XYZ file of C-alpha atoms in Angstrom:
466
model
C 29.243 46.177 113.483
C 28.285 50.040 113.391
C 27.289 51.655 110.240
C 27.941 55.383 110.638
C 25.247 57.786 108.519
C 24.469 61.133 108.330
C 20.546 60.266 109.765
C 18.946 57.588 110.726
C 15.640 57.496 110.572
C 13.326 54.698 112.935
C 9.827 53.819 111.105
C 9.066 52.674 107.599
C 5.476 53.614 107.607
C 4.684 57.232 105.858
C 6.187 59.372 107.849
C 9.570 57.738 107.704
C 9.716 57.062 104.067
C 8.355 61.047 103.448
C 11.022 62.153 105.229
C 13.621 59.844 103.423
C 12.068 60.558 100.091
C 12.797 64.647 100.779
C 16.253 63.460 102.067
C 17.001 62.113 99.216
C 15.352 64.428 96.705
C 17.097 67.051 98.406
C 19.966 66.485 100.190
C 22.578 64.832 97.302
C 24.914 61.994 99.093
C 23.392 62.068 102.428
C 23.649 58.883 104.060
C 20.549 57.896 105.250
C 19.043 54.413 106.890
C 15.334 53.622 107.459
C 15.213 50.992 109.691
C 11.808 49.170 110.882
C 10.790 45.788 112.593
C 8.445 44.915 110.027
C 8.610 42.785 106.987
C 7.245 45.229 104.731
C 6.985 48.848 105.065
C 3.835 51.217 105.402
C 2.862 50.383 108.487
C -0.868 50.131 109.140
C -1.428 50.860 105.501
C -1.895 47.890 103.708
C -4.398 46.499 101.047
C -5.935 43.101 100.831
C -7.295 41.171 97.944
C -8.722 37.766 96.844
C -11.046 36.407 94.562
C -11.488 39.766 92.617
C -12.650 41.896 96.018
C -10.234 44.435 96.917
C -10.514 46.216 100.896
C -7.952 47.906 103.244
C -6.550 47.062 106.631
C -5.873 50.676 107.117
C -7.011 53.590 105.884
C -8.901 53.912 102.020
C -7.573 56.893 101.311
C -6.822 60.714 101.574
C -8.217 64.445 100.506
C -6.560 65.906 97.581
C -6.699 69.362 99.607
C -3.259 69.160 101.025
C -0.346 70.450 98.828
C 2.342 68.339 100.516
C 0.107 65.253 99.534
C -0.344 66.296 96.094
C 3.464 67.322 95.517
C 4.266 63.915 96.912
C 2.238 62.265 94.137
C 3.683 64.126 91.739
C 7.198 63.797 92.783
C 6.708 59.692 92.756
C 4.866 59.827 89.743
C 1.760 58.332 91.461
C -0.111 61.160 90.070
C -0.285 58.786 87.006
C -1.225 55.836 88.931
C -3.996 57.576 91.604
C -7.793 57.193 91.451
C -10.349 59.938 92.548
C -13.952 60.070 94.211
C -15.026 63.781 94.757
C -16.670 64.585 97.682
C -18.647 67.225 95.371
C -20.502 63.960 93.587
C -20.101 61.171 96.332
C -22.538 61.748 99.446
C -22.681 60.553 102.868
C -25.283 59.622 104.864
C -25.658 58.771 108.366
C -28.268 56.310 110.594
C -30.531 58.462 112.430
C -33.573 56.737 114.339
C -32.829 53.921 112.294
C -32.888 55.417 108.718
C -29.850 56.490 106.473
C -30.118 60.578 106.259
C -28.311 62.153 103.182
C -25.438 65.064 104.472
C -24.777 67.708 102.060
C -21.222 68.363 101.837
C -22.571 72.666 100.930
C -23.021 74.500 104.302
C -26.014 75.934 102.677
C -27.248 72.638 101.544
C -26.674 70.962 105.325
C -28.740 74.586 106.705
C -31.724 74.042 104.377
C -31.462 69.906 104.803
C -33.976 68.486 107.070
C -31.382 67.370 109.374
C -32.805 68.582 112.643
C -35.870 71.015 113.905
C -36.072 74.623 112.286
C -35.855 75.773 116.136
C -33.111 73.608 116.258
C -31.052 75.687 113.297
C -31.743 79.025 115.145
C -29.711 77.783 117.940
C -27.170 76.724 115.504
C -26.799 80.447 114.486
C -26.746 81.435 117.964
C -23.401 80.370 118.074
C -22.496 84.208 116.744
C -23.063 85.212 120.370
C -21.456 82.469 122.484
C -17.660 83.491 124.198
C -15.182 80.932 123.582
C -15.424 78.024 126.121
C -12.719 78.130 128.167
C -10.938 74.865 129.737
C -9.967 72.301 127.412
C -13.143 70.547 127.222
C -14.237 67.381 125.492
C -15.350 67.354 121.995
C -18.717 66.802 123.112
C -19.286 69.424 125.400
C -17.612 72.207 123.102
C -20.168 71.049 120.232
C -23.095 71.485 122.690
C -22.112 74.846 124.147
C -21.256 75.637 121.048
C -23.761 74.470 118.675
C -26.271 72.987 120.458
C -27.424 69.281 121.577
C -29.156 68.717 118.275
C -26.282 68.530 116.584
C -24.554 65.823 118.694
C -25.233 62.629 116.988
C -23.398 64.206 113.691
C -20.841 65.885 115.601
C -20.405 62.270 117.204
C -20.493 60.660 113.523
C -17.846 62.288 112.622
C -15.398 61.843 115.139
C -16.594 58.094 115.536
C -15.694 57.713 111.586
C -12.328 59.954 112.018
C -11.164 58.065 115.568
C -13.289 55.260 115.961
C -13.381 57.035 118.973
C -15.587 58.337 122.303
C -16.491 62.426 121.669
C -16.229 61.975 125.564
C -13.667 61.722 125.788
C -11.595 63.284 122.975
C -10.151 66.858 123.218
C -11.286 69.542 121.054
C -7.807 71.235 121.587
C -5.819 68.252 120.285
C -8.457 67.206 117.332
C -9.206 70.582 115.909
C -6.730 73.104 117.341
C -7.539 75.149 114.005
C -10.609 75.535 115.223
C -10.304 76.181 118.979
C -7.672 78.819 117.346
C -10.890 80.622 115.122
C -13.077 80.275 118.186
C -10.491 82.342 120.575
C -9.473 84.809 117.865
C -13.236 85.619 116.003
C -15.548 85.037 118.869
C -17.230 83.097 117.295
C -16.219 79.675 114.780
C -19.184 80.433 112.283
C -17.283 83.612 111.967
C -13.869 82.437 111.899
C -15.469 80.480 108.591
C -16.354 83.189 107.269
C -13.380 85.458 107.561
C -11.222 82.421 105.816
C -13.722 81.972 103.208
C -13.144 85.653 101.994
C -9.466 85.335 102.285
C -9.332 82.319 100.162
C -11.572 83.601 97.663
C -9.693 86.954 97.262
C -6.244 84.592 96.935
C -8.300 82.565 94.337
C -6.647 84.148 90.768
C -9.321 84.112 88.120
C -12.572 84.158 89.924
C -12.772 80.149 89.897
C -15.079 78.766 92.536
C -13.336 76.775 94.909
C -14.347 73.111 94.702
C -14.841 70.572 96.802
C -11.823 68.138 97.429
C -11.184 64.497 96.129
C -10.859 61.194 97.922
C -7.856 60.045 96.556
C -6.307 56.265 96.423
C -5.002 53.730 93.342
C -6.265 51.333 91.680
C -4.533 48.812 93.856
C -5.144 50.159 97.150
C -3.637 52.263 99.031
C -0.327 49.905 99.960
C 0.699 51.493 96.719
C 1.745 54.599 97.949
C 4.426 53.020 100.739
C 5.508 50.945 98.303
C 6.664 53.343 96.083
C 8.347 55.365 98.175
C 10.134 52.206 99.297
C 11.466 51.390 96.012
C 14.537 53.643 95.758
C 15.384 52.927 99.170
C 15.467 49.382 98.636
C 17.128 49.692 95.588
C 19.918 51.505 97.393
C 20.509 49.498 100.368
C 18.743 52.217 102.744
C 15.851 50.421 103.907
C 16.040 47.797 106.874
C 13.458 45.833 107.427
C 13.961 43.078 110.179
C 15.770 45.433 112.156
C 13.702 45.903 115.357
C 15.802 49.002 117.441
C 16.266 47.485 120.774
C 17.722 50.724 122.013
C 18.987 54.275 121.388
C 21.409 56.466 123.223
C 22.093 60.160 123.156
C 26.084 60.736 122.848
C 27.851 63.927 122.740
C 28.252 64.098 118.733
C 24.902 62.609 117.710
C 23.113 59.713 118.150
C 23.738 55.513 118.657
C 20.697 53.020 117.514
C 21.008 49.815 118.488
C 19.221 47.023 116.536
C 19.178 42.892 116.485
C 20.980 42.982 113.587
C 23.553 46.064 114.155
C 24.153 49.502 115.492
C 24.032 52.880 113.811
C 25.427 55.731 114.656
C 24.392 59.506 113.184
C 24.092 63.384 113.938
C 20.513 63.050 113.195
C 17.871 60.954 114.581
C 14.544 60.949 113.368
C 11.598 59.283 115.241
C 8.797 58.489 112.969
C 6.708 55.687 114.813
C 3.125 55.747 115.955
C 2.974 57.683 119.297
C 2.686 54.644 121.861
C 5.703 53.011 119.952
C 8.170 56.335 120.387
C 7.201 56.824 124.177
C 9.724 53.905 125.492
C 11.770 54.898 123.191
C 12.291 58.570 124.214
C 12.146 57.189 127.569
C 15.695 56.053 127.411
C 16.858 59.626 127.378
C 13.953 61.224 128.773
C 12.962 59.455 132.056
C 9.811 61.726 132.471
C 8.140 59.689 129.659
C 8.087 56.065 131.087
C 5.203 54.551 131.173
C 2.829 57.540 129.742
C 0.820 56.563 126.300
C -2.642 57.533 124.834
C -5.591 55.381 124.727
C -5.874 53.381 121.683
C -9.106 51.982 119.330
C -9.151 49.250 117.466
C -11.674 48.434 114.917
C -12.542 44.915 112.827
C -13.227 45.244 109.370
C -15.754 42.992 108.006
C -15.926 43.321 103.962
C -19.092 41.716 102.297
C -19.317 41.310 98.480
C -22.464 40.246 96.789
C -23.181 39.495 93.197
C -26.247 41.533 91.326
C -26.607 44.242 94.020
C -26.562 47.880 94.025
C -25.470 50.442 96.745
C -26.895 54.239 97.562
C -25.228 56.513 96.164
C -22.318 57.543 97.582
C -19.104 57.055 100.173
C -21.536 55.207 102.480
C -23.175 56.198 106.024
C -21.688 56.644 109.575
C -24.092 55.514 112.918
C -23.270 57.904 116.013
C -23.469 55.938 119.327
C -26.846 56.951 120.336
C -28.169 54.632 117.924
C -26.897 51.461 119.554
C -26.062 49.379 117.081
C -23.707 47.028 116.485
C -21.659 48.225 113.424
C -19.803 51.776 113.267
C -20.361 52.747 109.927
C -20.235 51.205 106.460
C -17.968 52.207 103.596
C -18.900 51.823 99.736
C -15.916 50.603 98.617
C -16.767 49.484 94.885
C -19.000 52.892 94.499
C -15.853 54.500 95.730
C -12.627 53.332 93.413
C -12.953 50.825 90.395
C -11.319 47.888 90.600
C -12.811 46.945 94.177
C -14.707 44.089 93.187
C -15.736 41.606 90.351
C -17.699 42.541 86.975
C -21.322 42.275 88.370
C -20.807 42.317 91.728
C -20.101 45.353 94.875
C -18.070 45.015 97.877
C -18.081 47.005 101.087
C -16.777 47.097 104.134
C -18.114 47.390 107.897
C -16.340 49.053 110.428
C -16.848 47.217 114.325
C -14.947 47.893 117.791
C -13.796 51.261 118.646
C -13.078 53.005 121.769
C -16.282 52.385 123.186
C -16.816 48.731 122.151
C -13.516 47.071 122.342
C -14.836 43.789 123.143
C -16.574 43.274 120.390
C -12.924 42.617 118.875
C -13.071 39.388 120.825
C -16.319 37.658 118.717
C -14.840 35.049 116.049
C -15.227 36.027 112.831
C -17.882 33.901 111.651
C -20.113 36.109 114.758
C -18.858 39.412 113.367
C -20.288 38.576 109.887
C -23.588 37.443 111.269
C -23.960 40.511 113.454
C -22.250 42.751 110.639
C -25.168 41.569 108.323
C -28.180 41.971 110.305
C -27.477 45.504 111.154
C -27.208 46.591 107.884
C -29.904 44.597 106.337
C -32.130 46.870 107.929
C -30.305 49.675 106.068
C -29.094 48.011 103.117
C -31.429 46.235 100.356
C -29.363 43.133 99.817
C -29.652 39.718 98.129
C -29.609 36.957 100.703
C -26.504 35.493 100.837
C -22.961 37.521 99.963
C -20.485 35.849 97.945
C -17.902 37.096 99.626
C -17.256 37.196 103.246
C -13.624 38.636 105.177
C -13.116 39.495 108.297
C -9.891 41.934 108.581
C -8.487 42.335 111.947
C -6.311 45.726 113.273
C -2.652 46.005 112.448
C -2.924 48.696 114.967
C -5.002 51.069 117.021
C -5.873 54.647 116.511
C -4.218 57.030 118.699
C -7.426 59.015 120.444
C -6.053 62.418 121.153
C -7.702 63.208 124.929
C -5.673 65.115 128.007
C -2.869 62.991 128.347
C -1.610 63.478 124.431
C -1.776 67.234 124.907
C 0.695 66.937 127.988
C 2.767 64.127 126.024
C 2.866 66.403 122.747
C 4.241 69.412 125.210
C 7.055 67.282 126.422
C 7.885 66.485 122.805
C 8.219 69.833 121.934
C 10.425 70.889 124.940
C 12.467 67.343 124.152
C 13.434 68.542 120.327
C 14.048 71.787 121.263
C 16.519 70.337 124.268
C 18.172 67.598 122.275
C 20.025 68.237 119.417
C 19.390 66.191 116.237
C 16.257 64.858 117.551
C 12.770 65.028 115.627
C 9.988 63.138 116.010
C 6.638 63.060 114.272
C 4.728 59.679 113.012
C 0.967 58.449 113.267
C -0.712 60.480 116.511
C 1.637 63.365 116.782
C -0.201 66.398 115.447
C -2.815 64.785 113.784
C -4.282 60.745 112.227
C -5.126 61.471 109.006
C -2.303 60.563 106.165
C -1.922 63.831 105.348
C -2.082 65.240 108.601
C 1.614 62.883 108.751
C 3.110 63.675 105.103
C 2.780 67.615 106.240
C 4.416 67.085 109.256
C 7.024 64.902 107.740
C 7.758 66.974 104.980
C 8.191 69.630 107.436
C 10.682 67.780 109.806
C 12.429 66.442 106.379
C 13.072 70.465 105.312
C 13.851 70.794 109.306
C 16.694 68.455 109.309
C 18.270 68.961 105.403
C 18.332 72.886 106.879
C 20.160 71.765 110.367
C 17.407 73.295 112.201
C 15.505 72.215 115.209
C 11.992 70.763 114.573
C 9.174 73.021 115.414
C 5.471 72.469 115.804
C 3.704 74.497 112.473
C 0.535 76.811 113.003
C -2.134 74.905 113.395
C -4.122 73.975 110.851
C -8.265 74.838 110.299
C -9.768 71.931 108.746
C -13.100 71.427 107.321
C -15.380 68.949 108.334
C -16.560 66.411 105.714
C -18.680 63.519 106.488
């Protein structure tokens, strides 16, 4: 049987259930189907709990700093039900030569901080007088003409705590466009920064000083935010779930999806699935695209709760590569969001795998716990024995934007533009983070309740917090 709608929509994680959600806010009586292979929707966003602990398979959380994010909140009513940790009172740290170092989130702060040599910072500045790099090199070797080398074992714990990935390897172009754009157009990024900073204070009404943003989740994990959006599409028969699309075809008035369980048929097809999972997809239709993908990462989380312990201060600490340790970084999930773990006792979780150490996805779990523990023991003071142990494997990997997704994300913006009807965004197209995907979505969403072609937005400058 084929159900005929006015857009169909392939993907139940965020980006599919944004874009229904602004359907439906506001488009009245447009017939709409999500439709997604899963069981459940969300995706790679889902929570766990048991015995009291409370950790996430995907990601804790987001910035409040993005006004599609927030509007979304407030639209759901999940304003009411979110829980904040500002990055203003919540540090960072991160393992250098074996010892946690404390990172300012103030660029004064991080100049005056001990971080690296005084010599060291004058280089830093020296960035005033460098010409943009030309090329579109690595994120490593833009930081280190850019910045300097003493700088690289930050630069490389961020990007290692954004991607789980190799600064190698990853493109500056395709991970910070914003600033690649600054770079080109000032000269110089440290003046870029500065420019901005003026503008948004002069925009700022009242003389207020801007503040520093909020991690923002709910008390019961993050899975709460799919499955509210989820609930008025269950509630009206929109969501599938079960239906894996097997194919989809192009036809002269609009679109055919063909599932297990039925066809669709609709002027408007939206394509809201991680990157790797739209590329055979588009294939179909767009021969050019078989067989391409992006590299993936994968990362193991192993979540340890003990009972009469206390954690640093703070988000928790990230350990760049040159370190060579085992463990990627640690997260302080109970000093992060209440309800995390027991009265009396804190929980965290350790991040393993990645780009660079895939294999380490192939221990058992009892041998990630052991090797989990002994790194951060010499880190951490902890009791002896946890009393609670989990080992939480991917869902998915993390799309690692390098050379071959700025060709692939090229070809998807001559393919929209080509095919009528067609939009595509999801997790690795234009960005990782979740609100990197409700912008996008909730710009595609506008896109198709206007009947206009999708079109890639300005991109964005984003700040840097560890």
């Amino acid at each position: 049987m084929t159900e005929s709608k006015d857009t169909i929509i392939v993907g139940a994680g965020i980006s599919g259930l944004v874009v229904a959600h602004h359907l439906r806010r506001h488009r009245a009586g447009h017939r709409l189907v999500v439709l997604d292979k899963a069981d459940r929707p969300g995706g790679v966003i889902q929570s766990f709990a048991e015995n009291g602990f409370r950790a996430e398979w995907g990601p804790h959380g987001f910035l409040d700093n993005c006004h599609e994010s927030r509007a979304l909140l407030q639209e759901t009513g999940l304003d009411r039900e979110a829980v904040a940790a500002s990055l203003g009172t919540h540090v960072r740290y991160v393992c250098i030569n074996g010892s946690l170092m404390m990172i300012p989130q103030s660029p004064l702060k991080i100049i005056r901080a001990p971080l690296i040599p005084f010599s060291k910072k004058v280089r830093v500045l020296g960035e005033l007088f460098q010409p943009p790099l030309e090329g579109e090199p690595t994120v490593a070797k833009w930081a280190a003409y850019r910045f300097g080398r003493a700088l690289l074992p930050y630069v490389d714990a961020v990007f290692t705590g954004t991607y789980a990935g190799d600064y190698n390897e990853l493109k500056i172009d395709a991970v910070m466009p914003g600033v690649r754009a600054l770079e080109r157009h000032h000269g110089s990024v440290i003046r870029g920064v500065i420019a901005k900073a003026r503008a948004a204070r002069k925009k700022k009404s009242g003389g207020k000083k801007l503040a520093l943003p909020a991690m923002t989740s709910f008390s019961e994990g993050m899975q709460r935010l799919p499955e509210r959006l989820a609930e008025p599409l269950q509630q009206a028969g929109d969501l599938r779930l079960g239906h894996a699309v097997q194919r989809i075809e192009k036809q002269s008035d609009g679109w055919l999806v063909e599932t297990g369980n039925g066809c669709f048929t609709a002027p408007t097809l939206v394509l809201a699935v991680p990157i790797n999972q739209s590329l055979p997809l588009l294939a179909a239709f767009a021969p050019s695209l078989t067989g391409r993908s992006v590299p993936e990462a994968r990362l193991a989380t192993v979540v340890l709760g003990f009972r009469d312990a206390t954690l640093p201060p703070g988000f928790g600490f990230l350990i760049p590569e040159v370190e060579q340790r085992f463990t990627l970084g640690t997260l302080f999930s109970s000093n992060m969001f209440p309800n995390r773990a027991p009265a009396g006792s804190i929980v965290f979780e350790t991040l393993i795998g990645g780009r660079r150490h895939p294999e380490r996805l192939d221990l058992d779990n009892q041998t990630l716990i052991d090797r989990a523990l002994a790194d951060i023991r010499g880190l951490l003071d902890l009791p002896p024995v946890p009393n609670f142990t989990k080992v939480l494997r991917p869902l998915g990997g993390i799309p690692q934007l390098d050379s071959s997704y700025l060709e692939l994300l090229h070809d998807r913006n001559t393919l929209v533009r080509q095919h009528r009807g067609l939009y595509v965004c999801g997790f690795g197209w234009e960005g990782i983070g979740l609100n990197d995907m409700i912008k996008t979505a909730t710009a595609v969403a506008t896109r198709v309740a206007e009947v206009r072609p999708q079109v890639q937005d300005e991109a964005e400058v984003k700040k840097v917090y560890f």
